[in-house]
């Protein structure tokens, strides 16, 4: 277990009261702005002192109001990547990186590997004020990593970045997750980011816990659609890359059949997680022929959930994977959709963007 | 050949002033940093009172400050006698007393400059340093001090200039003894009191303008060095 947390903290009218624990891996903390995500992360880091509760990092109690235990931030063994890079302006990149280096407690992180993964070789002699936003954030991530933390806290590290930079740093973070196996607590309100990075998700709203569990379950849970947002609702499908075609498409095998996607740059045989948004999925009760869409997956309907507006979310079972489809209530009625009905899910190849594919 | 055509008494006054200003600004620096840090960052009972006490020498007539010093540190006064009996330190009517008077008078200016500099340091950077494993002392020395260095230089220069020019409190506390407690301003004052002293007074006047300009140029240069050079 990486993090156990049982907190009660009030600031003015706002009350943060929740209890959860997450295992090793990347745990994403998800919620609207004002949900108390940053307050929670600051409490884990020790930058604020909660009024009540207990916090354990990697099995070690760092805060226990009952026992009067409050380990100061510099002894908690955490790394913190803030929303803004917070590089020290009077030091070179190299000296920023060296600032936090300390003996490893649970992970020995190879400095050269970090500099390599984050692409920092050419920046080492530069001053922070000469770096671009993306470069600064990469340095901030490397600096936090080189302090050999037991747990890395990231508070919306991509929020201030342009889209292209986000994708780039996201793929760096995926490498850190897979190559270093460093536990992370990742704050975000972007579902595509979570879908790519998170192994577990904690959903919170107005200071309270809404849900906590494995990412694949929560992200395709139709009851969480109100929290995750309709536009971001969807499900992740596990697939294996089996062929690259000359017309620019990649072929993947899923438990329900073949999937054709815009070219994915990865070696054949790679395991890939593809997030398919509910609004990109159509439902047909007969197998469609003569249709332009390439991906037609046989499914069973698990449940139907009406929404507030004209739409509804249909939860589908496709092989071992789950899919969500967002269709109008009118269509559902016309097609007489009901649980256990066999049908086909149709996904346009080009509707799946590179950001939704995690290698 | 006396330097700049100065008579020995005049030269002594210049030397003494430089010595007094140097020690006054150097010795008050650590305390000024502590007080400025406390006023800028800490919430504690009596914070406003401390703020007022620090500013008193700026508001009170210098003669009053000098007289208070005499009442506290004079040879027969309690603190003065204690210092003399225990450490053999005598302040009243000595050059060391001139250092104390100059330091007290320059203290508010130094604290104000340093406090502004500390308030301009972004606490977010200090937070970042603590999450990187730095304890409070390391954070202060490696983040806070370098970031406030320009203000530190400004504070020291202001204090040095004030100490060079301090007159009222000094003459009240340590009098105007040539070669012992006669600083540059008291020397100019003394020369103006005697017939034919005008020439000496003018020479010292020119010299003090020269020293001021030099100190200002030096501080500008140092401030620039500090801004570009810290951390390298």
PDB file of C-alpha atoms in Angstrom, chain A residues 17-22 27-31 40 185 194 200-215 217-228:
ATOM      1  CA  UNK A  17     -13.442  14.817   4.998  1.00  0.00           C
ATOM      2  CA  UNK A  18     -12.523  11.550   3.374  1.00  0.00           C
ATOM      3  CA  UNK A  19     -10.780   8.263   3.911  1.00  0.00           C
ATOM      4  CA  UNK A  20      -9.198   5.995   1.314  1.00  0.00           C
ATOM      5  CA  UNK A  21      -6.158   3.942   0.532  1.00  0.00           C
ATOM      6  CA  UNK A  22      -4.533   3.195  -2.799  1.00  0.00           C
ATOM      7  CA  UNK A  27      -3.244   6.782  -8.447  1.00  0.00           C
ATOM      8  CA  UNK A  28      -5.172   9.612  -9.988  1.00  0.00           C
ATOM      9  CA  UNK A  29      -7.040  12.093  -7.862  1.00  0.00           C
ATOM     10  CA  UNK A  30      -9.933  13.350  -9.920  1.00  0.00           C
ATOM     11  CA  UNK A  31     -12.484  16.056  -9.240  1.00  0.00           C
ATOM     12  CA  UNK A  40      -5.441  17.007  -0.027  1.00  0.00           C
ATOM     13  CA  UNK A 185      -0.442  10.469  -6.822  1.00  0.00           C
ATOM     14  CA  UNK A 194      -6.209   9.661 -16.314  1.00  0.00           C
ATOM     15  CA  UNK A 200      -6.248   3.515  -9.729  1.00  0.00           C
ATOM     16  CA  UNK A 201      -8.590   6.446  -9.476  1.00  0.00           C
ATOM     17  CA  UNK A 202      -9.938   8.394  -6.532  1.00  0.00           C
ATOM     18  CA  UNK A 203     -12.924  10.550  -7.466  1.00  0.00           C
ATOM     19  CA  UNK A 204     -13.798  13.362  -5.081  1.00  0.00           C
ATOM     20  CA  UNK A 205     -16.350  16.127  -5.054  1.00  0.00           C
ATOM     21  CA  UNK A 206     -16.770  19.035  -2.605  1.00  0.00           C
ATOM     22  CA  UNK A 207     -14.250  17.547  -0.205  1.00  0.00           C
ATOM     23  CA  UNK A 208     -15.897  14.102  -0.091  1.00  0.00           C
ATOM     24  CA  UNK A 209     -14.969  10.758  -1.589  1.00  0.00           C
ATOM     25  CA  UNK A 210     -17.208   9.710  -4.489  1.00  0.00           C
ATOM     26  CA  UNK A 211     -15.447   6.557  -5.650  1.00  0.00           C
ATOM     27  CA  UNK A 212     -12.102   4.815  -5.349  1.00  0.00           C
ATOM     28  CA  UNK A 213     -10.912   1.789  -7.303  1.00  0.00           C
ATOM     29  CA  UNK A 214      -9.017   0.415 -10.316  1.00  0.00           C
ATOM     30  CA  UNK A 215      -8.973   2.817 -13.268  1.00  0.00           C
ATOM     31  CA  UNK A 217     -13.469  -0.215 -13.616  1.00  0.00           C
ATOM     32  CA  UNK A 218     -14.107   3.404 -12.681  1.00  0.00           C
ATOM     33  CA  UNK A 219     -13.517   4.931 -16.107  1.00  0.00           C
ATOM     34  CA  UNK A 220     -16.139   2.711 -17.698  1.00  0.00           C
ATOM     35  CA  UNK A 221     -18.586   2.914 -14.795  1.00  0.00           C
ATOM     36  CA  UNK A 222     -21.720   4.581 -16.157  1.00  0.00           C
ATOM     37  CA  UNK A 223     -22.745   5.747 -12.677  1.00  0.00           C
ATOM     38  CA  UNK A 224     -19.659   8.004 -12.583  1.00  0.00           C
ATOM     39  CA  UNK A 225     -20.522   9.751 -15.828  1.00  0.00           C
ATOM     40  CA  UNK A 226     -21.865  12.825 -13.966  1.00  0.00           C
ATOM     41  CA  UNK A 227     -18.481  13.259 -12.244  1.00  0.00           C
ATOM     42  CA  UNK A 228     -16.270  12.429 -15.215  1.00  0.00           C
TER      43      UNK A 228
END
